[in-house]
Short mmCIF file of C-alpha atoms and ligand atoms in Angstrom, two decimals:
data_model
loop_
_atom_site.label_atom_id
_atom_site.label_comp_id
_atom_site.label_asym_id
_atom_site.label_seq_id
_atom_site.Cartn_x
_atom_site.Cartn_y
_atom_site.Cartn_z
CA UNK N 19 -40.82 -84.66 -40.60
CA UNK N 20 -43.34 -85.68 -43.07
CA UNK N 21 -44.10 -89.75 -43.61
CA UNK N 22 -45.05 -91.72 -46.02
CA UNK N 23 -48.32 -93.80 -46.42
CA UNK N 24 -49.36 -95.80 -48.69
CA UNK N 25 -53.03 -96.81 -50.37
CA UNK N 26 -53.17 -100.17 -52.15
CA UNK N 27 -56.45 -100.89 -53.60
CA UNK N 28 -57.39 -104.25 -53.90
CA UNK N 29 -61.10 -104.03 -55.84
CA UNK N 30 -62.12 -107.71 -55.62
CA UNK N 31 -65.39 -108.29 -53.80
CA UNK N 32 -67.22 -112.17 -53.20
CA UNK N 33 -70.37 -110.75 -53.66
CA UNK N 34 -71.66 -106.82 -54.66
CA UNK N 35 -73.56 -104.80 -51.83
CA UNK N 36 -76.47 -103.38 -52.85
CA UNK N 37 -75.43 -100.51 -52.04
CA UNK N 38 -71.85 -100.21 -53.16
CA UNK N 39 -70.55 -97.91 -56.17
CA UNK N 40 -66.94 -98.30 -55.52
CA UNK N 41 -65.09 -99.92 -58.43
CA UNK N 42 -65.12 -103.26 -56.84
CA UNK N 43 -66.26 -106.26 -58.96
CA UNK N 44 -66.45 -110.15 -58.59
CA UNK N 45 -63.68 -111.39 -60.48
CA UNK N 46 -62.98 -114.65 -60.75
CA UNK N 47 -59.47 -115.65 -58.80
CA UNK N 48 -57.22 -116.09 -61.92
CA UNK N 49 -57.44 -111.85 -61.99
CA UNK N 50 -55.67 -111.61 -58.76
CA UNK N 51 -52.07 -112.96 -59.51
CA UNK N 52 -52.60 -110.83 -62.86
CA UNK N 53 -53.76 -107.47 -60.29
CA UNK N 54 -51.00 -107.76 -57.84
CA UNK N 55 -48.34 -108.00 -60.35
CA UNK N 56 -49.35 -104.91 -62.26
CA UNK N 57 -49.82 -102.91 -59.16
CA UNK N 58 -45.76 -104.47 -58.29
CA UNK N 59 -44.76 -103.20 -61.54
CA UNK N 60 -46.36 -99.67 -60.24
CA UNK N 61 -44.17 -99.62 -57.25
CA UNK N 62 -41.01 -100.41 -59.02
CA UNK N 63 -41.03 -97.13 -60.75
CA UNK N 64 -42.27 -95.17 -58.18
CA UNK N 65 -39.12 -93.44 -57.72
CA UNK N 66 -38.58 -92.73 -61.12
CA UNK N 67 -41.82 -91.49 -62.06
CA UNK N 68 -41.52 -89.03 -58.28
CA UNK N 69 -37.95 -87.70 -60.35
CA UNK N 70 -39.99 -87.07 -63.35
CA UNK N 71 -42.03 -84.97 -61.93
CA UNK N 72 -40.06 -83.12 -59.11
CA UNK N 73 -41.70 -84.51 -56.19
CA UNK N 74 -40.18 -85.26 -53.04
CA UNK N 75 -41.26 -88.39 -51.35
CA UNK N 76 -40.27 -89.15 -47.53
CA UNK N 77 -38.14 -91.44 -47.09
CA UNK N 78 -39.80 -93.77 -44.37
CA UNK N 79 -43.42 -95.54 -44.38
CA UNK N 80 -45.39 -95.58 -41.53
CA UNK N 81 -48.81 -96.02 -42.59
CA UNK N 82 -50.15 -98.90 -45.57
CA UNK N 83 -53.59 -99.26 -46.22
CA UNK N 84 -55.43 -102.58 -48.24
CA UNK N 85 -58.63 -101.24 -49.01
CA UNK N 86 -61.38 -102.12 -51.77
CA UNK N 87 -63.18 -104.51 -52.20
CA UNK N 88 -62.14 -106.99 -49.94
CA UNK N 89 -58.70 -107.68 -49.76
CA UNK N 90 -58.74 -110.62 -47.40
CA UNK N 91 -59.66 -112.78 -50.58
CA UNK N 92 -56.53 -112.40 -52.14
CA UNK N 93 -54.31 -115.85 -51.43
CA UNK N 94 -51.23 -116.03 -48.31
CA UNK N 95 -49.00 -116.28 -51.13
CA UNK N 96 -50.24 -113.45 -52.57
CA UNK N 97 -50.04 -111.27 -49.45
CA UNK N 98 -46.58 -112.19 -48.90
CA UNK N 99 -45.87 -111.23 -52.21
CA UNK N 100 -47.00 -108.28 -51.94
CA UNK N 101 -45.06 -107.19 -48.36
CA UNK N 102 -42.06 -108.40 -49.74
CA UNK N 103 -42.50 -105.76 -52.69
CA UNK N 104 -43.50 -103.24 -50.66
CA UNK N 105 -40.62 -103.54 -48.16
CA UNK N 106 -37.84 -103.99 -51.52
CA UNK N 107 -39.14 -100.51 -52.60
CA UNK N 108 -39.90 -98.66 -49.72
CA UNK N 109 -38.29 -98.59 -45.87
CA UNK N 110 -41.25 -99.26 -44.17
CA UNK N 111 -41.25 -98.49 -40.11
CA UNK N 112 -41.35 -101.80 -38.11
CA UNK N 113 -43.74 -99.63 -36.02
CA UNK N 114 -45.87 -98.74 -39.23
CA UNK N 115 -49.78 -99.16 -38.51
CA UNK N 116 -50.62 -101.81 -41.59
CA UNK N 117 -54.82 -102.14 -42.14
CA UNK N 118 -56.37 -104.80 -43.99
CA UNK N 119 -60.30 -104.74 -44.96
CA UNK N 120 -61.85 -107.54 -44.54
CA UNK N 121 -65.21 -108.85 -45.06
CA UNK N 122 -66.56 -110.89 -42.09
CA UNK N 123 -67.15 -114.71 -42.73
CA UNK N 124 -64.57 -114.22 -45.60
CA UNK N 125 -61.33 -114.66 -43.69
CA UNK N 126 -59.68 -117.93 -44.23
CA UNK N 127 -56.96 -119.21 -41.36
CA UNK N 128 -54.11 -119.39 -43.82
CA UNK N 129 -54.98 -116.08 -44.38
CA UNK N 130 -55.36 -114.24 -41.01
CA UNK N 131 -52.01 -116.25 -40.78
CA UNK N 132 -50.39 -114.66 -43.90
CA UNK N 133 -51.76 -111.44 -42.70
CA UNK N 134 -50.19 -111.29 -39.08
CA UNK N 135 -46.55 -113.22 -40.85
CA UNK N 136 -46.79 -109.94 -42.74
CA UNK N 137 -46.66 -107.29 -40.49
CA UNK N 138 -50.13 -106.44 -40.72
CA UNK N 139 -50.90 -104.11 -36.92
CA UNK N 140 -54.91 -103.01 -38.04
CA UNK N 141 -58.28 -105.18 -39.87
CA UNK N 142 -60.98 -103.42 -40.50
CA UNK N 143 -63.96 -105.06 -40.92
CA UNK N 144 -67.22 -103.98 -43.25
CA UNK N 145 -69.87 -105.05 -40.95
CA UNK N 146 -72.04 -102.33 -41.33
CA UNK N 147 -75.33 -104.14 -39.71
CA UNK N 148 -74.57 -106.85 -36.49
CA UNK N 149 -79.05 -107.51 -37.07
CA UNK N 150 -79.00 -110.26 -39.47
CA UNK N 151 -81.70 -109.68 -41.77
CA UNK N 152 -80.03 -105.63 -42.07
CA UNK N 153 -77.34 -107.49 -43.23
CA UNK N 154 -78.86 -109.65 -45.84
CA UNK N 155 -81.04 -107.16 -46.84
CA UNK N 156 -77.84 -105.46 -48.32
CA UNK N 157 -75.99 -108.29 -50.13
CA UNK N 158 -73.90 -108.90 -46.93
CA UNK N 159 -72.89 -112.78 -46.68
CA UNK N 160 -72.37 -112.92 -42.82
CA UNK N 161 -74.34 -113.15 -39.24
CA UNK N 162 -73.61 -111.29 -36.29
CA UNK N 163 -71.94 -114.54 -34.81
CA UNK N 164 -69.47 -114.88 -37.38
CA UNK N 165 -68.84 -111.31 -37.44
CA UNK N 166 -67.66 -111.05 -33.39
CA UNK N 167 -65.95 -114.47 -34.22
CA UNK N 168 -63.95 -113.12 -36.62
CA UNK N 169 -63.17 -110.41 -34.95
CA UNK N 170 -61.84 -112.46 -31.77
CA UNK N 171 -59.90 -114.82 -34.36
CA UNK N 172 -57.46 -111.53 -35.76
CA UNK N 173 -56.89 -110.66 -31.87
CA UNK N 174 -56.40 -114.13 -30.88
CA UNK N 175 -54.10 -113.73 -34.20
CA UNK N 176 -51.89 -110.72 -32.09
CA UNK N 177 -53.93 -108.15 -34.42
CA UNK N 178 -55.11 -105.91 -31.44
CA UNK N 179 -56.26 -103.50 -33.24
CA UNK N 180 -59.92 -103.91 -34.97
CA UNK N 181 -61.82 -101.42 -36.73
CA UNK N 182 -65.53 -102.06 -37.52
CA UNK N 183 -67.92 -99.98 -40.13
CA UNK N 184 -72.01 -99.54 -39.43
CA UNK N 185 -74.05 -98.24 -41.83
CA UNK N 186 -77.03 -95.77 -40.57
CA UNK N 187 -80.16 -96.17 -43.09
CA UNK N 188 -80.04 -99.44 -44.03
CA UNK N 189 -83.55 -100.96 -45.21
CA UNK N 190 -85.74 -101.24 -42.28
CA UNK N 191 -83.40 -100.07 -39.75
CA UNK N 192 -85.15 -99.00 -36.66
CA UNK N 193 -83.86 -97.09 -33.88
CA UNK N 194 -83.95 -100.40 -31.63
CA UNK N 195 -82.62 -101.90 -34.08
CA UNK N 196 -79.43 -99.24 -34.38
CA UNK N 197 -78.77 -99.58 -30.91
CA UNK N 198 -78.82 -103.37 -31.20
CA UNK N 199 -75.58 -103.17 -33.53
CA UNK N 200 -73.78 -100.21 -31.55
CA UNK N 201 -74.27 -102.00 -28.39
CA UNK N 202 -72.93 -104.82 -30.25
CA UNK N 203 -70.13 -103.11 -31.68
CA UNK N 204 -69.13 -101.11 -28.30
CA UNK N 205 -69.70 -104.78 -26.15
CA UNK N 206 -67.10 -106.29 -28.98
CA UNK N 207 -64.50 -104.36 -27.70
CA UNK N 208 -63.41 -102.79 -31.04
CA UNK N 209 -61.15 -99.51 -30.28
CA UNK N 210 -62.11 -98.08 -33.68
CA UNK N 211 -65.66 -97.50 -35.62
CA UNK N 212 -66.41 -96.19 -38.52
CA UNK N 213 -70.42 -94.87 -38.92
CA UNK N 214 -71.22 -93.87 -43.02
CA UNK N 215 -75.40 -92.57 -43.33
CA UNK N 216 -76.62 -94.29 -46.12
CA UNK N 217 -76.51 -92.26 -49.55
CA UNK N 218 -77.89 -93.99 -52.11
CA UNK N 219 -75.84 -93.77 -55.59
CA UNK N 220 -77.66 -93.81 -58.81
CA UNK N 221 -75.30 -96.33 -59.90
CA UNK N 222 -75.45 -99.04 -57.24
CA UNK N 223 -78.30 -101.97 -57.39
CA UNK N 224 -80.15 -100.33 -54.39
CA UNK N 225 -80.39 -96.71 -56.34
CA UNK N 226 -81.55 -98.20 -59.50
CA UNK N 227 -84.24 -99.96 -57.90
CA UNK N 228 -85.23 -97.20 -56.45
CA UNK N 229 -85.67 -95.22 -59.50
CA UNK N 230 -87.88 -98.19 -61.05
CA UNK N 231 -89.66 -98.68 -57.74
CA UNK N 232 -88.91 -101.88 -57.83
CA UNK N 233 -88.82 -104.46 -54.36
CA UNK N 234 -85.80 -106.67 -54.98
CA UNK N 235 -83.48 -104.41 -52.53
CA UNK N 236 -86.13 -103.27 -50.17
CA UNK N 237 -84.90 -99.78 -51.80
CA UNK N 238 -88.52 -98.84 -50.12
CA UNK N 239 -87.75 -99.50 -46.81
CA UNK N 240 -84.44 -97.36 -46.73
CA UNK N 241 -85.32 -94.67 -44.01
CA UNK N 242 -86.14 -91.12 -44.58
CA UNK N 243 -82.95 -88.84 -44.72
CA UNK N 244 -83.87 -86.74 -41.28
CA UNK N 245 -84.29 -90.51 -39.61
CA UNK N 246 -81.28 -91.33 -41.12
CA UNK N 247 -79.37 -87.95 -39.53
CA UNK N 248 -81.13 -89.01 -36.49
CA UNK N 249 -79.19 -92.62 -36.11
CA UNK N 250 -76.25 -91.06 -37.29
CA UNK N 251 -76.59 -88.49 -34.03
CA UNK N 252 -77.48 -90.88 -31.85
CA UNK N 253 -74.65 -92.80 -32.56
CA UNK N 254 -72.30 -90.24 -31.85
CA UNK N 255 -73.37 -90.06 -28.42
CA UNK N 256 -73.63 -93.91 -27.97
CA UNK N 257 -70.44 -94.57 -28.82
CA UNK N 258 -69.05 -90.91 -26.51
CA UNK N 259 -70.66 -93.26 -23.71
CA UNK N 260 -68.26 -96.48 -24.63
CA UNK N 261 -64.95 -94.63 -25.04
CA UNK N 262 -65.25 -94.30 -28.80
CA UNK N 263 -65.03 -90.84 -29.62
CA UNK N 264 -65.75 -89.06 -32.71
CA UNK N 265 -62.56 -87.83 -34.47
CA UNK N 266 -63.72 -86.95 -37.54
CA UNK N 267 -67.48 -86.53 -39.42
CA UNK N 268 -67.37 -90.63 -40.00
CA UNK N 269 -64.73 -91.66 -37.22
CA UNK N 270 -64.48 -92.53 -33.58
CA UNK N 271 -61.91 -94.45 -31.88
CA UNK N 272 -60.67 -95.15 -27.97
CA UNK N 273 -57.54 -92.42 -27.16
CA UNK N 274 -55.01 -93.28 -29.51
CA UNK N 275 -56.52 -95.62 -31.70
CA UNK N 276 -56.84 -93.10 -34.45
CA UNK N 277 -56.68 -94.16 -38.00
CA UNK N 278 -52.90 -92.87 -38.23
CA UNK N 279 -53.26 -93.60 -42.12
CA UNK N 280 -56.54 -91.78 -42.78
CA UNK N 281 -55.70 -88.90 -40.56
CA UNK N 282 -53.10 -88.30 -43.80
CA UNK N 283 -55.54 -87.45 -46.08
CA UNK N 284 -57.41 -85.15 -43.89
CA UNK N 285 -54.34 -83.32 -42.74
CA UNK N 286 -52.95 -83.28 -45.95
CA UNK N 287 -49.67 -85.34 -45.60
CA UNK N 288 -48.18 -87.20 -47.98
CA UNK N 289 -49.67 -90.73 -49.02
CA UNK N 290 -49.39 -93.13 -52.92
CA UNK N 291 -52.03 -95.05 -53.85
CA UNK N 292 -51.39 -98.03 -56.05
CA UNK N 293 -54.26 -100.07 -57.92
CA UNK N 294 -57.19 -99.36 -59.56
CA UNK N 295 -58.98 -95.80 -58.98
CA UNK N 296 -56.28 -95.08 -56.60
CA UNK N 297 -55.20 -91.15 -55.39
CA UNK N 298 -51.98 -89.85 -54.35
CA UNK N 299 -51.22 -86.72 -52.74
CA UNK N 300 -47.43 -86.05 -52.95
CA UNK N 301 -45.42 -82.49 -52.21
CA UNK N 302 -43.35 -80.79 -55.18
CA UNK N 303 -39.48 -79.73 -54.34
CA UNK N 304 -41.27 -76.29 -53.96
CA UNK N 305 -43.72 -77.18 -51.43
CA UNK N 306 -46.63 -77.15 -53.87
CA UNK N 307 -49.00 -80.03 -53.53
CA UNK N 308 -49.26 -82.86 -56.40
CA UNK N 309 -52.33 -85.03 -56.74
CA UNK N 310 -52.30 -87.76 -59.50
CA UNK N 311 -54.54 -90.75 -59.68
CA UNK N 312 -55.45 -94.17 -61.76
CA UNK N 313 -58.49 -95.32 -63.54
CA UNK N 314 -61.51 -96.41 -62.11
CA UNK N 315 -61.91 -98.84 -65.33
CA UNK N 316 -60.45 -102.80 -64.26
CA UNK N 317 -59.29 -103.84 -68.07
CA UNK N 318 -58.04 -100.09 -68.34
CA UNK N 319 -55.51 -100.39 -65.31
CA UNK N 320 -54.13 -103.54 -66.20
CA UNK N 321 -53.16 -102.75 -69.34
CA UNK N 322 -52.35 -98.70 -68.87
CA UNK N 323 -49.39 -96.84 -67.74
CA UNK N 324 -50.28 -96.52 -63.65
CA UNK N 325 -50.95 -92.91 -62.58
CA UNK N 326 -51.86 -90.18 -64.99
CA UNK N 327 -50.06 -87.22 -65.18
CA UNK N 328 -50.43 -84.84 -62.24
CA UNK N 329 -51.88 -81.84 -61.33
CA UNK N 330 -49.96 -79.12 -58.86
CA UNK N 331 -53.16 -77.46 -57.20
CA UNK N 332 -52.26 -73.83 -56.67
CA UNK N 333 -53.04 -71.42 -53.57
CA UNK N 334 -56.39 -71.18 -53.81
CA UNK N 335 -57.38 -75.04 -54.34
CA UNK N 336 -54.59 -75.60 -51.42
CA UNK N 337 -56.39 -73.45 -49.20
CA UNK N 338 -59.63 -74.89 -49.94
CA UNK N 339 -58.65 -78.30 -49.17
CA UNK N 340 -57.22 -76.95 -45.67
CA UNK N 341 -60.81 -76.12 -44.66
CA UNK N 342 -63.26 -78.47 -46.08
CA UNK N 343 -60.64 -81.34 -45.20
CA UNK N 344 -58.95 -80.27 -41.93
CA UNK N 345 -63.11 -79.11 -40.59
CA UNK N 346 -63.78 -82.88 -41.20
CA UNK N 347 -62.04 -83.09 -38.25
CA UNK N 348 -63.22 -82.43 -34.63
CA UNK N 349 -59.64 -80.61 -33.90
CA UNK N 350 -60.59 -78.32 -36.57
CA UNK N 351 -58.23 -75.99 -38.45
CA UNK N 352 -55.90 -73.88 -36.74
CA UNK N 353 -56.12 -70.36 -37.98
CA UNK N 354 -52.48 -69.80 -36.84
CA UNK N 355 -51.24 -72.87 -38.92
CA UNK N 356 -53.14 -71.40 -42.02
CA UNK N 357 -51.67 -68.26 -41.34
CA UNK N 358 -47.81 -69.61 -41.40
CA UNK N 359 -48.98 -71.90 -43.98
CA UNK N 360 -50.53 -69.01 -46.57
CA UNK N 361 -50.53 -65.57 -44.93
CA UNK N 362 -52.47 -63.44 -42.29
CA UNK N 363 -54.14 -61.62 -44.73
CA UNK N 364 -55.31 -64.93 -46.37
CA UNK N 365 -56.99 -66.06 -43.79
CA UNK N 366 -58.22 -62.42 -42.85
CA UNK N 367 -60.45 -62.86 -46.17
CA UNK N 368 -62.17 -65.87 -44.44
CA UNK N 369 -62.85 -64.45 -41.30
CA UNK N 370 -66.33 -62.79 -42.39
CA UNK N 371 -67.68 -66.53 -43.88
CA UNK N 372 -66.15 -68.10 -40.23
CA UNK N 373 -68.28 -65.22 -38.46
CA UNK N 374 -71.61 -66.00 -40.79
CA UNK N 375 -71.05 -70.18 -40.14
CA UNK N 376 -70.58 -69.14 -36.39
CA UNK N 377 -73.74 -67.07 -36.53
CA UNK N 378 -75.57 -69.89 -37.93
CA UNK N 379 -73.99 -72.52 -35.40
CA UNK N 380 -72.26 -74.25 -38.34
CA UNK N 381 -68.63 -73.92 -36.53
CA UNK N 382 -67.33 -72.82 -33.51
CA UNK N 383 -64.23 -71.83 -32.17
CA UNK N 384 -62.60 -74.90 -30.21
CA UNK N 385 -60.49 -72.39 -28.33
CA UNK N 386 -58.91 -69.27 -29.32
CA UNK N 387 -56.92 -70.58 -32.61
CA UNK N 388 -59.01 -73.37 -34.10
CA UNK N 389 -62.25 -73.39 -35.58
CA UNK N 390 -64.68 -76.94 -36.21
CA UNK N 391 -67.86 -78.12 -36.94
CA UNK N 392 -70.48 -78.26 -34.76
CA UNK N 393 -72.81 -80.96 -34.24
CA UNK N 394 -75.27 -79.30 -36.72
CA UNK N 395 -72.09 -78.36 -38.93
CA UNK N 396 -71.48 -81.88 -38.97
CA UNK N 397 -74.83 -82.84 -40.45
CA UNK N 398 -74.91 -80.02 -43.16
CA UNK N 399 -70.88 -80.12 -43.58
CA UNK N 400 -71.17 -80.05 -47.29
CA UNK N 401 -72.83 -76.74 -47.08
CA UNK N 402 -70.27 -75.57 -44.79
CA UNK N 403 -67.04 -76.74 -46.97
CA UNK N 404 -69.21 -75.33 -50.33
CA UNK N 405 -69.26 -71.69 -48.42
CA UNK N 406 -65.24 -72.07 -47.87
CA UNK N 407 -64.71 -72.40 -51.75
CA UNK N 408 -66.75 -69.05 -52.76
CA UNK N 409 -64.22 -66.99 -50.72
CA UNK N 410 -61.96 -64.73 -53.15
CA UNK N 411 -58.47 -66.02 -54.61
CA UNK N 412 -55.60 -66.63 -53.13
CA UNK N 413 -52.65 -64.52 -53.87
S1 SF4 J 17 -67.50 -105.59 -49.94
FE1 SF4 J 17 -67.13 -103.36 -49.98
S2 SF4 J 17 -66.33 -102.95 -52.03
FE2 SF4 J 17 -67.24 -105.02 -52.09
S3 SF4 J 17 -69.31 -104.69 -52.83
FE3 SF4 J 17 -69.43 -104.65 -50.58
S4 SF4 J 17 -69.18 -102.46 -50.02
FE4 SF4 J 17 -68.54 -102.70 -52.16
#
């Protein structure tokens, strides 16, 4: 039976990365009692807004998810707060996996305390360079040495499990110094990494100097895309070599250390998200799937109505998501699942585009039933998912 998870955003940030376009903002602290009341108010009407619109929520929690930002600013009191909603509306699991973002060097002991008082089973930490001056270069506040401290203080804490996020094309990143931070992240003893390649928004600081050519960001020294893929490679063997294996296009974790919350979204179970630009992904009474969401605009969201109204994707959009989400995974998408799930002659229409990808060494069959990415499928998987939504309707 299905479970719940839950996404609460929490979008304030001490400083912005270069880099970053999420709506994340430094925001001075009087915002945050305002935030986490208006996100409570949310999740008292959950259950009447789910009536509203037919859908069928599960009935336990066993996944909740802080992300932002940088939740590990927000105050103990206002943690507590905030798990003391959560558990009033919703029977959460006592063996629910709870993660927390934090930023290293911005984790205060009343906090980390607050944190493990409240449940809270995962951290996740941005790292995303352990070289010093990688870090600087993009707006991160920390060093390497208070990143692995900070990571011993949440398992000293009884937090065992840590998750830590690299970044592959920073500015100036070498190869050397790549492996510097994965054998720094694989000596740590994390059980969980997360690798992103470096794609440089428009919006963020590091994009716009790059359209001005200016030098403030060392937006110059951001390697070359096919450098880039080659890190990003690398890295998957590294970390095959320390336990850590990949899971999905951005995720690798020791045997059962799997992101039990993000594994939702790509298998398409149910999950809320609360807060600003937040997404939901709920099942109507008939099966059909409902996706709603919230602004990505801060004064908006405090003063609007929550989610928006939402839309029930239909066949087509359903199957769509079943291959360009479920292929983000390495287990790939069983073709006998889709077949139960839609119909054989559904996935009969797809069988010429999985031939063509296979052909091309895009995807392979993992054994008779499911089909994933290869390596090279996992480098041009945008490609791959585009040629999944050309295929003909779904009746
Ligand atoms: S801490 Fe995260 S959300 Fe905040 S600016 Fe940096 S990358 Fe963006």
């Amino acid at each position: 039976m299905d479970m719940l998870g839950i996404y609460l955003s929490v979008p304030f940030c001490r400083s912005k990365c270069t880099f970053c376009n999420f709506a994340s903002g430094v925001f001075p602290a009087e915002y945050h009692d305002r935030y986490i009341a208006r996100m409570e108010e949310d999740l008292g009407v959950t259950r009447k807004r789910a009536r509203q619109w037919g859908a069928v929520l599960p009935q336990a929690v066993d996944s909740i998810y802080l992300g932002g930002g940088t939740p590990s600013l927000l105050s103990p009191a206002l943690f507590r707060r905030l798990f003391t909603s959560l558990r009033r509306e919703f029977a959460v699991l006592p063996t629910a996996e709870i993660t927390v973002e934090c930023a290293p060097g911005q984790l205060e002991p009343a906090v980390l305390e607050a944190l493990a008082e409240c449940g809270v089973t995962r951290v996740s930490f941005g790292v995303q360079s352990f070289v010093d001056s990688e870090a600087r270069a993009i707006g991160r506040l920390h060093t390497r040495a208070v990143a692995l401290e900070d990571i011993r203080r949440v398992q000293a804490a009884g937090i065992n499990d840590v998750s830590v996020d690299l970044i592959a094309g920073v500015p100036a990143q070498t190869v050397e110094s790549w492996y510097e931070s994965l054998g720094v992240l694989a000596d740590s003893g994390v059980d969980h990494a997360s690798i992103y390649m470096l794609e440089v928004d428009d919006e963020s600081r590091l994009g716009r100097e790059l359209l001005v050519n200016g030098g403030r960001y060392r937006a110059q020294e951001v390697p070359a895309d096919d450098e880039v893929a080659d890190l990003y490679t690398e890295a998957i063997a590294f970390l095959a070599g320390h336990g850590l294996a990949q899971y999905e296009i951005s995720n690798f974790a020791r045997s059962g250390s799997e992101s039990r919350h993000n594994l939702k979204y790509w298998r398409r179970q149910p999950y809320l998200g609360f807060g600003l630009d937040a997404h939901s992904m709920v099942r109507a009474h008939a099966g059909a799937a409902l996706r709603f969401g919230t602004t990505d605009d801060f004064d908006a969201y405090l003063e609007g109505p929550g989610w928006g109204e939402p839309r029930r994707l239909d066949r087509e959009e359903e199957m769509e998501e079943a291959w360009f989400l479920g292929l983000r995974l390495n287990e790939g998408v069983s073709l006998g699942s889709l077949r139960k799930e839609f119909s054989a002659s559904v996935v009969r229409e797809f069988l010429s585009t999985i031939g063509e990808l296979e052909g091309d060494g895009l995807i392979a069959f993992v054994d008779g039933d499911r089909v994933a990415l290869t390596a090279r499928g996992r480098l041009l998987s945008n490609d791959v998912f585009g040629r999944f939504l050309a295929e003909p309707a779904v009746a």
